[in-house]
């Protein structure tokens, strides 16, 4: 079944060429026990290795079952070793970190035998060699004879046709040798056994046929086999190691050197720890910066007002001095500068016409958090207490930029002491929370559900001007407090201009005084649905004390009143249509606005999302003024304009630099893992040889070492993020003690996952070169190594 035809093999070391086999011709029967005798150095091992497919011949041919091997590929040799040949070595060559059972199973593992069958067959052969009791021991817990029995069991496990034994008793005492020889003899009953020995007595005693070897060729054969032709073909089952097997193999190997692996993983994890900490810190700082930014921008919206003040830097700075972002500019000079305040703050009249409002509405909704409008409309409201109906005197204006801006209407309805009216922005585009929900707490009642729901705004101490309450029809005589419950639910009637004013014979308009009748016929009723107060963490109080309602209510009122008689008359006349006094242009517009005849807002507040979008908004507003003459320009006030822009840019930069530094330690880790893997390859050289002898492919060897680095990489990654996570607690404590900022360092889970992945990838890269080196190792040399 096996023919060696004129096989030659020589080794070249440096300039010296050693001929190991010098034209060997020998045929073997399917079933015999052949002993090869010869002095050491005569080429016996070389021949055995070539027969077993571990080593390649230089010339000649090896014919297996009638098939020439000259065209064998690596995969064919691997399969041949795995399926057809079992090796038994003088030095046993067991894998020391695997149990006896695992050692015996390895060949079957490589050829993909199922776990159950593997176990069953391994136990069977171990029983056959008399080792049932030692299944779970490690090789170093056995005697030499026992180890050789394990090796024999391993050779038998895959049920090969050929057993190749290289001085199997060379390291054993006489008694043990005889026991092993008995075992081999028994095996030879149904297999071809080729045994190399330099002990002629043992050969005589046990072998069927003795071949004498000298200087690389056969000098005598006791029972030559001349018939050559045989052609039973056999299919070789290809071998392959699953990645799981590789993992298990390396896992068990690593388990034998826990300390080293642990330290390596720890050292390799330092880079990961550094990067993870830096990322968590920058994460936290970025969050702080973001919240600082939005606070700042909430405090300093861009304001477009009908009466804009072209403020100079100095006045702007004074305004900003209230905020946390104040930064004074100092001048270097030895002179005193004189200035005229009036010249420095010139009022500019902005025309907030529909075209401009449309322009504002077309602003990119990604840039703005909200846009708030304040319109000024005096409302004709009536309140009924008991049976008495009285008008509610109002004072219209805005309180945000300090003090109410009162409109003198002369209607008798508006007074400095009237109920403060203000409107809040309607929900902007796709905002989830309304302006009120975001900035005001409900103390009693509930947030408005419709346009006709209003709220009563109190200050931080729940105070409200007594005149406000008086005008709303509450008794204030000898009263210090009013229960929320008495306020919530208060109903007011809104009376349209046409109903409220009548034209006298003289052509002017005066308010009527049949309040009870108007009350009963009112078209719209308004309810105070809640008492609200600015939230504690909100900096801006846009709404003044008094009554606040949605801007959409104002829009509705204006839409209706624009066509009322009094408004139409006022539009035509340069006199106050109520008092018949002469009006200047500004007063006329104020009065019209008060009467609901002017839809232009008094002020627009634009709240940008962040500093970056604020710049875009400012550019957008500037673009409107492009090529317009001064009169038609719309001037805005950007209070936050000189606030230091603590954008993420700086943070990103710092993070990048730090990460770059920490990455250096990652590179160090990479090199270290490369070295460790290289050392491991050196240590496991013998194992590589054994695995190759058992039919492992080069690829499988690479796998074994990739599995090892994978384990190290995973450990170091996990260790790294665990340590980094644990470190965030003391780091946060320190930062909190130093700056008062709590929980700054926060490890983002995505970063953690990424870092584990990076650790794995880097160690795999670091280990890949040694793993490739391992695969390239010559199996014969690998087996020879100690
Ligand atoms: P034996 O097993 O009969 O003692 P070997 O087959 O091991 O002999 O070696 C035969 C000859 O080939 C010896 O002279 C040995 O030095 C040489 N040889 C074997 N393997 C190598 C090798 N890898 N490199 C160089 N010389 C080798
Ligand atoms: Mg030898």
PDB file of N, CA, C and O in Angstrom, residues 52-54 56 72-85 87 107 110-111 158 236-240 691-701 775 779:
ATOM      1  N   UNK A  52       5.435   9.936   6.582  1.00  0.00           N
ATOM      2  CA  UNK A  52       4.266  10.494   7.289  1.00  0.00           C
ATOM      3  C   UNK A  52       3.797  11.827   6.744  1.00  0.00           C
ATOM      4  O   UNK A  52       2.829  12.400   7.253  1.00  0.00           O
ATOM      5  N   UNK A  53       4.500  12.320   5.700  1.00  0.00           N
ATOM      6  CA  UNK A  53       4.046  13.582   5.109  1.00  0.00           C
ATOM      7  C   UNK A  53       4.406  14.795   5.939  1.00  0.00           C
ATOM      8  O   UNK A  53       3.906  15.899   5.689  1.00  0.00           O
ATOM      9  N   UNK A  54       5.271  14.620   6.934  1.00  0.00           N
ATOM     10  CA  UNK A  54       5.696  15.770   7.737  1.00  0.00           C
ATOM     11  C   UNK A  54       6.790  16.528   7.012  1.00  0.00           C
ATOM     12  O   UNK A  54       6.926  17.723   7.148  1.00  0.00           O
ATOM     13  N   UNK A  56       9.121  16.889   3.227  1.00  0.00           N
ATOM     14  CA  UNK A  56       8.995  16.643   1.797  1.00  0.00           C
ATOM     15  C   UNK A  56      10.317  16.125   1.212  1.00  0.00           C
ATOM     16  O   UNK A  56      11.382  16.630   1.553  1.00  0.00           O
ATOM     17  N   UNK A  72       1.061  16.423  -4.749  1.00  0.00           N
ATOM     18  CA  UNK A  72       0.287  16.729  -3.540  1.00  0.00           C
ATOM     19  C   UNK A  72       0.409  18.201  -3.145  1.00  0.00           C
ATOM     20  O   UNK A  72       1.484  18.784  -3.168  1.00  0.00           O
ATOM     21  N   UNK A  73      -0.733  18.769  -2.800  1.00  0.00           N
ATOM     22  CA  UNK A  73      -0.725  20.145  -2.270  1.00  0.00           C
ATOM     23  C   UNK A  73      -0.662  20.087  -0.746  1.00  0.00           C
ATOM     24  O   UNK A  73      -0.874  19.025  -0.150  1.00  0.00           O
ATOM     25  N   UNK A  74      -0.443  21.241  -0.123  1.00  0.00           N
ATOM     26  CA  UNK A  74      -0.416  21.317   1.346  1.00  0.00           C
ATOM     27  C   UNK A  74      -1.645  20.647   1.962  1.00  0.00           C
ATOM     28  O   UNK A  74      -1.539  19.878   2.907  1.00  0.00           O
ATOM     29  N   UNK A  75      -2.808  20.973   1.372  1.00  0.00           N
ATOM     30  CA  UNK A  75      -4.060  20.458   1.935  1.00  0.00           C
ATOM     31  C   UNK A  75      -4.101  18.941   1.868  1.00  0.00           C
ATOM     32  O   UNK A  75      -4.603  18.275   2.775  1.00  0.00           O
ATOM     33  N   UNK A  76      -3.539  18.356   0.767  1.00  0.00           N
ATOM     34  CA  UNK A  76      -3.531  16.900   0.629  1.00  0.00           C
ATOM     35  C   UNK A  76      -2.657  16.284   1.705  1.00  0.00           C
ATOM     36  O   UNK A  76      -3.026  15.288   2.320  1.00  0.00           O
ATOM     37  N   UNK A  77      -1.501  16.894   1.933  1.00  0.00           N
ATOM     38  CA  UNK A  77      -0.597  16.377   2.966  1.00  0.00           C
ATOM     39  C   UNK A  77      -1.249  16.472   4.344  1.00  0.00           C
ATOM     40  O   UNK A  77      -1.167  15.539   5.144  1.00  0.00           O
ATOM     41  N   UNK A  78      -1.913  17.619   4.596  1.00  0.00           N
ATOM     42  CA  UNK A  78      -2.579  17.796   5.890  1.00  0.00           C
ATOM     43  C   UNK A  78      -3.616  16.700   6.103  1.00  0.00           C
ATOM     44  O   UNK A  78      -3.686  16.084   7.167  1.00  0.00           O
ATOM     45  N   UNK A  79      -4.398  16.465   5.062  1.00  0.00           N
ATOM     46  CA  UNK A  79      -5.465  15.474   5.158  1.00  0.00           C
ATOM     47  C   UNK A  79      -4.858  14.084   5.351  1.00  0.00           C
ATOM     48  O   UNK A  79      -5.345  13.279   6.153  1.00  0.00           O
ATOM     49  N   UNK A  80      -3.785  13.826   4.616  1.00  0.00           N
ATOM     50  CA  UNK A  80      -3.118  12.521   4.703  1.00  0.00           C
ATOM     51  C   UNK A  80      -2.634  12.285   6.131  1.00  0.00           C
ATOM     52  O   UNK A  80      -2.857  11.228   6.718  1.00  0.00           O
ATOM     53  N   UNK A  81      -1.958  13.268   6.696  1.00  0.00           N
ATOM     54  CA  UNK A  81      -1.452  13.111   8.071  1.00  0.00           C
ATOM     55  C   UNK A  81      -2.593  12.887   9.050  1.00  0.00           C
ATOM     56  O   UNK A  81      -2.504  12.094   9.971  1.00  0.00           O
ATOM     57  N   UNK A  82      -3.658  13.606   8.795  1.00  0.00           N
ATOM     58  CA  UNK A  82      -4.756  13.522   9.749  1.00  0.00           C
ATOM     59  C   UNK A  82      -5.519  12.188   9.654  1.00  0.00           C
ATOM     60  O   UNK A  82      -5.844  11.590  10.665  1.00  0.00           O
ATOM     61  N   UNK A  83      -5.798  11.778   8.421  1.00  0.00           N
ATOM     62  CA  UNK A  83      -6.671  10.617   8.244  1.00  0.00           C
ATOM     63  C   UNK A  83      -5.926   9.292   8.252  1.00  0.00           C
ATOM     64  O   UNK A  83      -6.440   8.291   8.715  1.00  0.00           O
ATOM     65  N   UNK A  84      -4.697   9.279   7.673  1.00  0.00           N
ATOM     66  CA  UNK A  84      -4.079   7.987   7.360  1.00  0.00           C
ATOM     67  C   UNK A  84      -2.902   7.626   8.239  1.00  0.00           C
ATOM     68  O   UNK A  84      -2.485   6.486   8.267  1.00  0.00           O
ATOM     69  N   UNK A  85      -2.330   8.633   8.908  1.00  0.00           N
ATOM     70  CA  UNK A  85      -1.098   8.373   9.638  1.00  0.00           C
ATOM     71  C   UNK A  85      -1.259   8.708  11.111  1.00  0.00           C
ATOM     72  O   UNK A  85      -1.896   9.687  11.471  1.00  0.00           O
ATOM     73  N   UNK A  87       1.319   9.290  14.401  1.00  0.00           N
ATOM     74  CA  UNK A  87       2.729   9.371  14.809  1.00  0.00           C
ATOM     75  C   UNK A  87       2.895   9.018  16.286  1.00  0.00           C
ATOM     76  O   UNK A  87       2.105   9.441  17.133  1.00  0.00           O
ATOM     77  N   UNK A 107      -6.654  15.176  17.223  1.00  0.00           N
ATOM     78  CA  UNK A 107      -6.669  14.785  15.813  1.00  0.00           C
ATOM     79  C   UNK A 107      -8.088  14.724  15.276  1.00  0.00           C
ATOM     80  O   UNK A 107      -8.377  15.171  14.156  1.00  0.00           O
ATOM     81  N   UNK A 110      -9.556  18.107  14.716  1.00  0.00           N
ATOM     82  CA  UNK A 110      -9.128  18.703  13.457  1.00  0.00           C
ATOM     83  C   UNK A 110      -9.923  18.164  12.276  1.00  0.00           C
ATOM     84  O   UNK A 110     -10.115  18.868  11.292  1.00  0.00           O
ATOM     85  N   UNK A 111     -10.410  16.941  12.369  1.00  0.00           N
ATOM     86  CA  UNK A 111     -11.163  16.435  11.224  1.00  0.00           C
ATOM     87  C   UNK A 111     -12.666  16.559  11.448  1.00  0.00           C
ATOM     88  O   UNK A 111     -13.460  15.990  10.716  1.00  0.00           O
ATOM     89  N   UNK A 158      -7.807   8.392  15.420  1.00  0.00           N
ATOM     90  CA  UNK A 158      -8.485   8.643  14.141  1.00  0.00           C
ATOM     91  C   UNK A 158      -8.544   7.387  13.273  1.00  0.00           C
ATOM     92  O   UNK A 158      -8.896   7.475  12.108  1.00  0.00           O
ATOM     93  N   UNK A 236      -9.286  11.294   0.867  1.00  0.00           N
ATOM     94  CA  UNK A 236      -8.818  11.871   2.119  1.00  0.00           C
ATOM     95  C   UNK A 236      -9.771  12.970   2.546  1.00  0.00           C
ATOM     96  O   UNK A 236     -10.110  13.849   1.759  1.00  0.00           O
ATOM     97  N   UNK A 237     -10.201  12.848   3.767  1.00  0.00           N
ATOM     98  CA  UNK A 237     -11.116  13.867   4.286  1.00  0.00           C
ATOM     99  C   UNK A 237     -10.304  15.087   4.694  1.00  0.00           C
ATOM    100  O   UNK A 237      -9.351  14.974   5.463  1.00  0.00           O
ATOM    101  N   UNK A 238     -10.681  16.234   4.144  1.00  0.00           N
ATOM    102  CA  UNK A 238      -9.936  17.467   4.450  1.00  0.00           C
ATOM    103  C   UNK A 238     -10.122  17.859   5.916  1.00  0.00           C
ATOM    104  O   UNK A 238     -11.183  17.642   6.494  1.00  0.00           O
ATOM    105  N   UNK A 239      -9.072  18.420   6.468  1.00  0.00           N
ATOM    106  CA  UNK A 239      -9.161  18.808   7.882  1.00  0.00           C
ATOM    107  C   UNK A 239      -9.343  20.314   8.008  1.00  0.00           C
ATOM    108  O   UNK A 239      -8.976  21.072   7.120  1.00  0.00           O
ATOM    109  N   UNK A 240      -9.920  20.725   9.102  1.00  0.00           N
ATOM    110  CA  UNK A 240      -9.945  22.149   9.416  1.00  0.00           C
ATOM    111  C   UNK A 240     -10.297  22.349  10.877  1.00  0.00           C
ATOM    112  O   UNK A 240     -11.119  21.633  11.436  1.00  0.00           O
ATOM    113  N   UNK A 691       0.606  19.713  16.344  1.00  0.00           N
ATOM    114  CA  UNK A 691      -0.645  19.995  15.636  1.00  0.00           C
ATOM    115  C   UNK A 691      -0.490  19.718  14.145  1.00  0.00           C
ATOM    116  O   UNK A 691      -1.376  19.131  13.523  1.00  0.00           O
ATOM    117  N   UNK A 692       0.663  20.119  13.588  1.00  0.00           N
ATOM    118  CA  UNK A 692       0.880  19.864  12.163  1.00  0.00           C
ATOM    119  C   UNK A 692       0.922  18.358  11.916  1.00  0.00           C
ATOM    120  O   UNK A 692       0.372  17.865  10.932  1.00  0.00           O
ATOM    121  N   UNK A 693       1.609  17.601  12.815  1.00  0.00           N
ATOM    122  CA  UNK A 693       1.696  16.147  12.664  1.00  0.00           C
ATOM    123  C   UNK A 693       0.315  15.519  12.715  1.00  0.00           C
ATOM    124  O   UNK A 693       0.043  14.509  12.074  1.00  0.00           O
ATOM    125  N   UNK A 694      -0.573  16.156  13.474  1.00  0.00           N
ATOM    126  CA  UNK A 694      -1.933  15.629  13.587  1.00  0.00           C
ATOM    127  C   UNK A 694      -2.819  16.081  12.433  1.00  0.00           C
ATOM    128  O   UNK A 694      -3.995  15.744  12.376  1.00  0.00           O
ATOM    129  N   UNK A 695      -2.259  16.862  11.515  1.00  0.00           N
ATOM    130  CA  UNK A 695      -3.018  17.249  10.330  1.00  0.00           C
ATOM    131  C   UNK A 695      -3.521  18.676  10.330  1.00  0.00           C
ATOM    132  O   UNK A 695      -4.335  19.043   9.494  1.00  0.00           O
ATOM    133  N   UNK A 696      -3.030  19.492  11.264  1.00  0.00           N
ATOM    134  CA  UNK A 696      -3.472  20.885  11.274  1.00  0.00           C
ATOM    135  C   UNK A 696      -2.884  21.621  10.073  1.00  0.00           C
ATOM    136  O   UNK A 696      -1.728  21.403   9.703  1.00  0.00           O
ATOM    137  N   UNK A 697      -3.704  22.464   9.460  1.00  0.00           N
ATOM    138  CA  UNK A 697      -3.220  23.269   8.326  1.00  0.00           C
ATOM    139  C   UNK A 697      -2.438  24.464   8.853  1.00  0.00           C
ATOM    140  O   UNK A 697      -2.547  24.819  10.023  1.00  0.00           O
ATOM    141  N   UNK A 698      -1.701  25.111   7.952  1.00  0.00           N
ATOM    142  CA  UNK A 698      -0.989  26.338   8.342  1.00  0.00           C
ATOM    143  C   UNK A 698      -1.979  27.360   8.883  1.00  0.00           C
ATOM    144  O   UNK A 698      -1.742  28.029   9.883  1.00  0.00           O
ATOM    145  N   UNK A 699      -3.124  27.448   8.185  1.00  0.00           N
ATOM    146  CA  UNK A 699      -4.184  28.366   8.595  1.00  0.00           C
ATOM    147  C   UNK A 699      -4.614  28.141  10.040  1.00  0.00           C
ATOM    148  O   UNK A 699      -4.908  29.071  10.772  1.00  0.00           O
ATOM    149  N   UNK A 700      -4.685  26.835  10.398  1.00  0.00           N
ATOM    150  CA  UNK A 700      -5.138  26.506  11.758  1.00  0.00           C
ATOM    151  C   UNK A 700      -4.154  27.029  12.792  1.00  0.00           C
ATOM    152  O   UNK A 700      -4.554  27.482  13.871  1.00  0.00           O
ATOM    153  N   UNK A 701      -2.872  26.966  12.448  1.00  0.00           N
ATOM    154  CA  UNK A 701      -1.851  27.449  13.382  1.00  0.00           C
ATOM    155  C   UNK A 701      -2.012  28.959  13.571  1.00  0.00           C
ATOM    156  O   UNK A 701      -1.992  29.478  14.688  1.00  0.00           O
ATOM    157  N   UNK A 775       2.793  29.872  11.589  1.00  0.00           N
ATOM    158  CA  UNK A 775       2.206  29.030  10.557  1.00  0.00           C
ATOM    159  C   UNK A 775       3.276  28.539   9.585  1.00  0.00           C
ATOM    160  O   UNK A 775       3.180  27.451   9.024  1.00  0.00           O
ATOM    161  N   UNK A 779       7.196  21.803  10.276  1.00  0.00           N
ATOM    162  CA  UNK A 779       6.731  20.935  11.364  1.00  0.00           C
ATOM    163  C   UNK A 779       7.845  20.052  11.935  1.00  0.00           C
ATOM    164  O   UNK A 779       7.863  19.788  13.128  1.00  0.00           O
TER     165      UNK A 779
END
